[in-house]
CSV table of C-alpha atoms and ligand atoms in Angstrom, one decimal:
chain,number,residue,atom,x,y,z
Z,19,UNK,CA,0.0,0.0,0.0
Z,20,UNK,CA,1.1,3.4,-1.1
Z,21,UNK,CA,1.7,5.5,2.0
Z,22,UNK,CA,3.9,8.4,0.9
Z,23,UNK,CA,3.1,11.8,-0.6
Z,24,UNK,CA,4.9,12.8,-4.1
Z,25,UNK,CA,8.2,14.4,-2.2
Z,26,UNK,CA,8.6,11.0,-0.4
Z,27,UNK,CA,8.7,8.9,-3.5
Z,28,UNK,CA,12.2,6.4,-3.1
Z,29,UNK,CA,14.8,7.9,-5.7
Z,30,UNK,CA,15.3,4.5,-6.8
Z,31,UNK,CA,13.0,1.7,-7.5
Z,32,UNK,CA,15.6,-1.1,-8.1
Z,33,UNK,CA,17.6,-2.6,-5.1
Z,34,UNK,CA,21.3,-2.9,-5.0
Z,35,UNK,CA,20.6,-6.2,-5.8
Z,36,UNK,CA,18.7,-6.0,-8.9
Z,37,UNK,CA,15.2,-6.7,-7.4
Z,38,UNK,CA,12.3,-4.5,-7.1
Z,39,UNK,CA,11.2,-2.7,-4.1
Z,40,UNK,CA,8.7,-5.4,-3.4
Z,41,UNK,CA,11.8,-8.1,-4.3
Z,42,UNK,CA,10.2,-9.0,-7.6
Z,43,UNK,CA,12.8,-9.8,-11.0
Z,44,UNK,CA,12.0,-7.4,-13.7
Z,45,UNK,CA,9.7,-9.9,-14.9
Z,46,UNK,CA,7.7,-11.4,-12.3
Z,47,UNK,CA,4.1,-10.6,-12.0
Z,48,UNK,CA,2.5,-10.0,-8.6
Z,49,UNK,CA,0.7,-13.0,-7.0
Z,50,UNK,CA,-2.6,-13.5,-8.5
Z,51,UNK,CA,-5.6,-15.5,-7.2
Z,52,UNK,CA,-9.0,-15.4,-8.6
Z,53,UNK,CA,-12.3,-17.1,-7.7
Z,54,UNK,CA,-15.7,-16.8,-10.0
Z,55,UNK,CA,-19.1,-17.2,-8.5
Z,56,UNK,CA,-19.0,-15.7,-5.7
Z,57,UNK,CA,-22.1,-13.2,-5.5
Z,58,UNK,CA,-24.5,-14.8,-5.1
Z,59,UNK,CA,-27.4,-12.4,-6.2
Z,60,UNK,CA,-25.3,-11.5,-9.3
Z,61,UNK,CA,-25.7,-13.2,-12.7
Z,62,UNK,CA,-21.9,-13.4,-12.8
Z,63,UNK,CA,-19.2,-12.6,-9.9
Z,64,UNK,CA,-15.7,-13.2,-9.8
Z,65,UNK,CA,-13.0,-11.9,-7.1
Z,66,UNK,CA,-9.2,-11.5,-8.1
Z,67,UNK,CA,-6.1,-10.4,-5.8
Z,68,UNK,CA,-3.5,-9.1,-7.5
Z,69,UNK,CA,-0.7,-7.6,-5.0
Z,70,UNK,CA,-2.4,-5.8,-2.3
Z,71,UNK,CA,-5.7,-5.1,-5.2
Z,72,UNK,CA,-8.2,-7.2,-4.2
Z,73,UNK,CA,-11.0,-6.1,-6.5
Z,74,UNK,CA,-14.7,-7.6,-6.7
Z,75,UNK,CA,-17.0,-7.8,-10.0
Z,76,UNK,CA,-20.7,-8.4,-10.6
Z,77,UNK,CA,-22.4,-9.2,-14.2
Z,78,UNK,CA,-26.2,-8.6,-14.6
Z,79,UNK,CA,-27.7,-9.4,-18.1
Z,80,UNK,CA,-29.3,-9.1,-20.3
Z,81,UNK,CA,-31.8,-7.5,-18.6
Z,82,UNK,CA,-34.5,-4.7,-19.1
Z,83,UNK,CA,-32.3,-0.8,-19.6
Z,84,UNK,CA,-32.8,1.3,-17.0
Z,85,UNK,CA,-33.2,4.5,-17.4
Z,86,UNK,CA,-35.1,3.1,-20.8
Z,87,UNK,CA,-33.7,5.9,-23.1
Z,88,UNK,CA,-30.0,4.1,-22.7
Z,89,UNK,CA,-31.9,1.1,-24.8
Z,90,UNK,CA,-31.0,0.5,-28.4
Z,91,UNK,CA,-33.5,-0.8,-30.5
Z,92,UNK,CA,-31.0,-3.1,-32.9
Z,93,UNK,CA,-27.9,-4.0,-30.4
Z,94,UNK,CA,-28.0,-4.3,-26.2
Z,95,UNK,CA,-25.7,-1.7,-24.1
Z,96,UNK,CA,-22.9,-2.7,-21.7
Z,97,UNK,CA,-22.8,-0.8,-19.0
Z,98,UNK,CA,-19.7,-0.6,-16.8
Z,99,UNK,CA,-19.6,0.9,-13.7
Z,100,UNK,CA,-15.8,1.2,-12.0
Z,101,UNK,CA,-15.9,2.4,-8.2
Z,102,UNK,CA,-13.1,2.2,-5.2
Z,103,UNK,CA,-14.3,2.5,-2.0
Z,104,UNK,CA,-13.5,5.3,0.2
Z,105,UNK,CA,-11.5,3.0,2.4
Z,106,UNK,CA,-9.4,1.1,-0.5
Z,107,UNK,CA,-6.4,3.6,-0.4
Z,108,UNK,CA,-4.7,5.4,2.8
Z,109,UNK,CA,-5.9,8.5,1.5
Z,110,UNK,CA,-9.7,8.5,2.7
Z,111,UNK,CA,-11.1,8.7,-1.5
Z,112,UNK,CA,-14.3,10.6,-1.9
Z,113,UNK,CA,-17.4,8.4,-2.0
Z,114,UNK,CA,-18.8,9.7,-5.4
Z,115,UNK,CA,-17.7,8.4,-8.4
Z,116,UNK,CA,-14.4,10.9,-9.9
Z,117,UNK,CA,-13.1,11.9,-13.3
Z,118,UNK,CA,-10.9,8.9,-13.2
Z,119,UNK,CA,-13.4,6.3,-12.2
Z,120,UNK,CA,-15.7,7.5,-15.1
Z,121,UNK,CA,-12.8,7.2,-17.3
Z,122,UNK,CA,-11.4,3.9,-16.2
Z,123,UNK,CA,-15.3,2.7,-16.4
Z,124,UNK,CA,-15.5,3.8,-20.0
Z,125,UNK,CA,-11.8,2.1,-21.4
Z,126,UNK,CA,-13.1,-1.0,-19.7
Z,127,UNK,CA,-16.3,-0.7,-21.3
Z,128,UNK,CA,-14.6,-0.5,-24.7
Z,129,UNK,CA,-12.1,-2.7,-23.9
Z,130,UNK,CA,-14.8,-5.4,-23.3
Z,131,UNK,CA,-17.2,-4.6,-26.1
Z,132,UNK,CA,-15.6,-6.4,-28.9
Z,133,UNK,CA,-15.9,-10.0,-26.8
Z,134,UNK,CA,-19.8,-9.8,-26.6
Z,135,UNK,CA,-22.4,-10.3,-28.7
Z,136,UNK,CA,-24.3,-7.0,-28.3
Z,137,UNK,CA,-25.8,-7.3,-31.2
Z,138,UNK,CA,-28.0,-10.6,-30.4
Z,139,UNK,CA,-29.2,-8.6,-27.6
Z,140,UNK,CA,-31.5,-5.5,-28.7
Z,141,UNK,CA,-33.3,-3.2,-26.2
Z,142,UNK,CA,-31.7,-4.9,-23.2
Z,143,UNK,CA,-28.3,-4.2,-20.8
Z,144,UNK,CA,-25.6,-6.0,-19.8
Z,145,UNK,CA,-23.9,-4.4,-16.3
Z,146,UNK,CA,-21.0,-4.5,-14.8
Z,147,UNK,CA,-20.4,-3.7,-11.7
Z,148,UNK,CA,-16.6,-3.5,-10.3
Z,149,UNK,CA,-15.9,-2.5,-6.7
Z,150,UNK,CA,-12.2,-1.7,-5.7
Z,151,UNK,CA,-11.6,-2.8,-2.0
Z,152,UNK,CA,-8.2,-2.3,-1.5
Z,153,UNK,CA,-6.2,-0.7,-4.7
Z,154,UNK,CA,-2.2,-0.6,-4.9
Z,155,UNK,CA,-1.2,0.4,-8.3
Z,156,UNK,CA,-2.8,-1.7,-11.9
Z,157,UNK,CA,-6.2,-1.7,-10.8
Z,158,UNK,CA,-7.8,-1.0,-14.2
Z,159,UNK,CA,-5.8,-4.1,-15.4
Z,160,UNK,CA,-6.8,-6.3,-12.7
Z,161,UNK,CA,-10.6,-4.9,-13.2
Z,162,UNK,CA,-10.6,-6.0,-16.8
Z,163,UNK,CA,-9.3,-9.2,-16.2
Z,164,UNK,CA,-12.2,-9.6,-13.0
Z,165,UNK,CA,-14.5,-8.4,-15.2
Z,166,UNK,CA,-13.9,-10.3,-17.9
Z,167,UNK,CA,-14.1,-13.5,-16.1
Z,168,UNK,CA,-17.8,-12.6,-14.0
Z,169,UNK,CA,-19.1,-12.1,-17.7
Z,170,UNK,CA,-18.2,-15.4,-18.6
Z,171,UNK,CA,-19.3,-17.1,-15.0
Z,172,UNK,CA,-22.6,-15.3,-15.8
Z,173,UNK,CA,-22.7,-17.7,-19.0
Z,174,UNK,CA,-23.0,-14.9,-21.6
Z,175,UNK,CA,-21.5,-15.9,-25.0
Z,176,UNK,CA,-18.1,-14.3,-25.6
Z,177,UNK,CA,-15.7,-14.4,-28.4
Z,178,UNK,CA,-13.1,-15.0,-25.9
Z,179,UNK,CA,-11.9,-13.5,-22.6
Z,180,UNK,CA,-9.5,-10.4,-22.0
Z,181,UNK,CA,-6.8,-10.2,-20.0
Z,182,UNK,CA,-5.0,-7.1,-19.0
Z,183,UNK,CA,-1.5,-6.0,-17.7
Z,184,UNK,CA,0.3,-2.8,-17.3
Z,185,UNK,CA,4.3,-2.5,-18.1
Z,186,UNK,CA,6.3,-0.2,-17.1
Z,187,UNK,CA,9.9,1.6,-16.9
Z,188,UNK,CA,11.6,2.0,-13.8
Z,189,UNK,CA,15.0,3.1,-13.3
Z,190,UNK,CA,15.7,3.0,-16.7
Z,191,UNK,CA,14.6,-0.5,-16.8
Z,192,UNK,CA,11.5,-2.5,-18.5
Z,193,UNK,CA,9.4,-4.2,-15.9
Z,194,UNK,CA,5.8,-6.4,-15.9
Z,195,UNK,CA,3.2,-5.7,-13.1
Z,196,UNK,CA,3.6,-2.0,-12.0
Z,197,UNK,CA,2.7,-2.2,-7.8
Z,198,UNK,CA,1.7,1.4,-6.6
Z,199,UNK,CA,4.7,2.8,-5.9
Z,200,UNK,CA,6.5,1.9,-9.5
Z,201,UNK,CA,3.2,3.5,-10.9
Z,202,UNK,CA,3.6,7.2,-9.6
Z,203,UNK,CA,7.5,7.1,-9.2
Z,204,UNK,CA,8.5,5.7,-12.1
Z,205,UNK,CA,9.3,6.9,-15.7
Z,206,UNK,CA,6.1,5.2,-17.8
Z,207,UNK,CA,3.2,3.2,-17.3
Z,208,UNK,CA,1.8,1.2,-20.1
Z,209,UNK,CA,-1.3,-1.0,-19.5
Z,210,UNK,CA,-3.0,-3.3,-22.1
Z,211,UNK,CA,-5.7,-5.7,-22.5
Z,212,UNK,CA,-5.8,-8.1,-25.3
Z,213,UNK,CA,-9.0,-10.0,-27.0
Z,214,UNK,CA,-7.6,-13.5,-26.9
Z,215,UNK,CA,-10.1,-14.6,-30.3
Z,216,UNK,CA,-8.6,-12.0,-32.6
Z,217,UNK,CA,-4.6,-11.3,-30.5
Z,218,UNK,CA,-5.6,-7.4,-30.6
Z,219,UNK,CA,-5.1,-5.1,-28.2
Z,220,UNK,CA,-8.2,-3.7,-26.9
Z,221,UNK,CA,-6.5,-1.5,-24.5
Z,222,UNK,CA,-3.5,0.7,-24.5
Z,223,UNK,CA,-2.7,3.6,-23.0
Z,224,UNK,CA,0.3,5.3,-21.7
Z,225,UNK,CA,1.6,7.2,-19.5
Z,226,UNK,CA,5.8,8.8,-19.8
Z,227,UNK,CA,8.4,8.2,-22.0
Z,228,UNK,CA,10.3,5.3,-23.8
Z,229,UNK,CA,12.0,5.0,-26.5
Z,230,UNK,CA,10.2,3.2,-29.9
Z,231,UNK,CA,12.3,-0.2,-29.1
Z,232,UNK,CA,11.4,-0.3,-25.5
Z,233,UNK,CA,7.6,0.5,-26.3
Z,234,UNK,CA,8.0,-2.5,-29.1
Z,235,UNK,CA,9.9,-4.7,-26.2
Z,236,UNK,CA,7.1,-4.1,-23.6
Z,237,UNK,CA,4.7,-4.9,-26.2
Z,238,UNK,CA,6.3,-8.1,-26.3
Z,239,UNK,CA,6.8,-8.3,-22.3
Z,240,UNK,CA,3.1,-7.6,-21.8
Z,241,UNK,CA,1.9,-10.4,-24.3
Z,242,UNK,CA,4.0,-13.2,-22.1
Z,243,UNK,CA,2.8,-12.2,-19.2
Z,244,UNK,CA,-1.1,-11.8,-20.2
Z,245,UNK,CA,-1.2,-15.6,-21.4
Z,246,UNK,CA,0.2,-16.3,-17.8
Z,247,UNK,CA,-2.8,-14.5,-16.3
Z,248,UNK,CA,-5.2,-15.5,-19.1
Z,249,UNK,CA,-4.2,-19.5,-17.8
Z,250,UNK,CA,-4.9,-18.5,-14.2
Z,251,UNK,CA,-8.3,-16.9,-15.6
Z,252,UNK,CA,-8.8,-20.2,-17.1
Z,253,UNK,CA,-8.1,-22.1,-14.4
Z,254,UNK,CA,-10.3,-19.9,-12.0
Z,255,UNK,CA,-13.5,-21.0,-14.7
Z,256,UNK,CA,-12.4,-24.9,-14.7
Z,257,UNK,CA,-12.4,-24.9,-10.7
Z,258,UNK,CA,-16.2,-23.6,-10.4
Z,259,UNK,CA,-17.2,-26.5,-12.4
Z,260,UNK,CA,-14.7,-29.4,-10.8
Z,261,UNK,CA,-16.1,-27.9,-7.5
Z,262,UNK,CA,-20.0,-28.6,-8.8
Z,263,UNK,CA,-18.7,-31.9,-10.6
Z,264,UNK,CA,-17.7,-32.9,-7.2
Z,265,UNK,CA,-20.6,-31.8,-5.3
Z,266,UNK,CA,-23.0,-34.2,-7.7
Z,267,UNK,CA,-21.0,-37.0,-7.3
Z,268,UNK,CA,-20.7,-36.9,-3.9
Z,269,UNK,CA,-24.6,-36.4,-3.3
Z,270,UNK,CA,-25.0,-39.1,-6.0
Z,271,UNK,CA,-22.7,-41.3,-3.3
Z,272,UNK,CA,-24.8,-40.2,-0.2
Z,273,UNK,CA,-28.0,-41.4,-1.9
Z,274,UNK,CA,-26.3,-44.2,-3.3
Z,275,UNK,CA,-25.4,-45.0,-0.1
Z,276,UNK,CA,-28.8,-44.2,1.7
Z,277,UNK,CA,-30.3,-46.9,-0.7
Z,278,UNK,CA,-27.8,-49.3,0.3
Z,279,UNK,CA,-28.5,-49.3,4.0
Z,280,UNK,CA,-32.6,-49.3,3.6
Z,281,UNK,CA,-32.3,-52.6,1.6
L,20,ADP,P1,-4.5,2.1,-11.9
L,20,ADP,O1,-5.0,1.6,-10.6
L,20,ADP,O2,-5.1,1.4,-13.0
L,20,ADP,O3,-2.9,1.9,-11.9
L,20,ADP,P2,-4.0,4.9,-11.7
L,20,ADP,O4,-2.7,4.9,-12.4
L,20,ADP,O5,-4.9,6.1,-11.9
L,20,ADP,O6,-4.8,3.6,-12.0
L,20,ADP,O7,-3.7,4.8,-10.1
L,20,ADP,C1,-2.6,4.2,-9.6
L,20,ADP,C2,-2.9,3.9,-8.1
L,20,ADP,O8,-3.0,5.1,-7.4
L,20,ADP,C3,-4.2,3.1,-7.8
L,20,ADP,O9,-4.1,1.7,-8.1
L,20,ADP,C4,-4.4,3.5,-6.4
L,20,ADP,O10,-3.5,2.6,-5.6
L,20,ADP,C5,-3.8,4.9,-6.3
L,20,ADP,N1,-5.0,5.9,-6.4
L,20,ADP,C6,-5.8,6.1,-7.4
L,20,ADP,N2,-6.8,7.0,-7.1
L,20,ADP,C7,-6.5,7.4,-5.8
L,20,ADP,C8,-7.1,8.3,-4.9
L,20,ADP,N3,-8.2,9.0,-5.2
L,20,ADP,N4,-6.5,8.5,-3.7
L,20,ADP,C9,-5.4,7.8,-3.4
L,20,ADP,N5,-4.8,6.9,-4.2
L,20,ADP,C10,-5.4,6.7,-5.4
């Protein structure tokens, strides 16, 4: 967690040794864990931790616009609606919605669009909700990658999911996974989201300077490390349903079982 006002900011964000501040390679990602279905009342929910971000997401659709003038008569809307809570950084944040949230909700929003079928879906809404608990530096990456994963737990046909990552330059150097600090003190900030059905990015932005090779190198950087996420995304879907696979068989065993002893 980012503590420390701009004048603070360490001078250098590489060790002695080599390593990070947080005693990360140049290379190494954060630990990530995700988990889908996990709000219950939602269509779709999926919870990730990356670092010290520990982010929620909630998918409702397709369901009837409110207010009705967002609906569009030939193709359904996606709604997303990015939020931190006042309590997720040290700084107490102001509870209404900012500049940035509305801008981080609307580059989600666009970087999701291309995945869904909005077109099958006339006059109706997809929503997504995305609540920032605790936020330490990437949390628009991480939201994508949450988001993208409740869409798919709520069953809604995609192309393919997204995954998203922001590289950076620190100290001169090219590193994956910017934490809080490396975001505000270093020299450029460059997160991305790619559409795994076509291998476009769907996000990009930046933030500094680099050179033309190092922007083509952490192009290159960012695209390793998404299909490391994009596995663990995978692998967060797989478990819901090995978890339900095991629930049936096991009830399947107790009545079994039941049956057993009454004869
Ligand atoms: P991202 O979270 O996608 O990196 P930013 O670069 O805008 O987005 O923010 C970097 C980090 O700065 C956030 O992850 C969060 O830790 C911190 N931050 C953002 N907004 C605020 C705020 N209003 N007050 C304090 N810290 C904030």
């Amino acid at each position: 967690m980012t503590l420390l006002i701009k004048d603070e900011y360490p001078k250098k964000l590489l060790r002695e040794d080599g390593k990070r501040l947080d005693g990360r390679e140049y290379l190494e990602l954060r630990p990530i864990k995700m988990e889908v279905d996990v709000i219950k009342n939602a269509d779709g929910s999926a919870y990730i931790e990356w670092g010290n971000n520990k982010i929620y997401a909630a998918v409702y659709g397709p369901r009837e616009v409110h207010p009705h003038h967002l609906a569009k008569p030939d193709r359904g809307v996606l709604r997303v609606f990015y939020r931190m809570a006042t309590f997720s950084v040290f700084e107490r944040k102001r509870p209404a919605p900012g500049r940035r949230e509305k801008e981080i909700s609307m580059i989600i929003g666009e970087c999701l669009e291309p995945v869904l079928f909005l077109e099958l879906y006339p006059g109706t809404s997809f929503e997504v909700y995305i609540q920032v608990i605790d936020a330490d530096g990437g949390t628009r990456c991480a939201s994508t990658t949450v988001a993208a994963l409740a869409l798919a737990d709520a069953g809604i046909p995609m192309r393919s999911l997204i995954t998203a990552v922001a590289i950076g330059k620190i100290d001169d150097q090219l590193v994956v996974d910017l934490s809080g600090i490396e975001d505000k003190a270093g020299q450029a900030d460059l997160p991305c989201a790619i559409t795994w059905f076509n291998n476009e990015f769907s996000l990009l932005q930046f933030d500094g300077v680099m050179s033309v090779e190092e922007y083509h190198k952490s192009l290159e950087l960012a695209y390793n490390a998404l299909k490391t996420i994009y596995g663990l995304q995978e692998q967060a879907l797989k478990r819901k349903y090995i978890n339900i696979q095991e629930r049936v068989l096991h009830s399947q065993k107790a009545v079994e079982e039941g049956g057993d002893n009454q004869a």
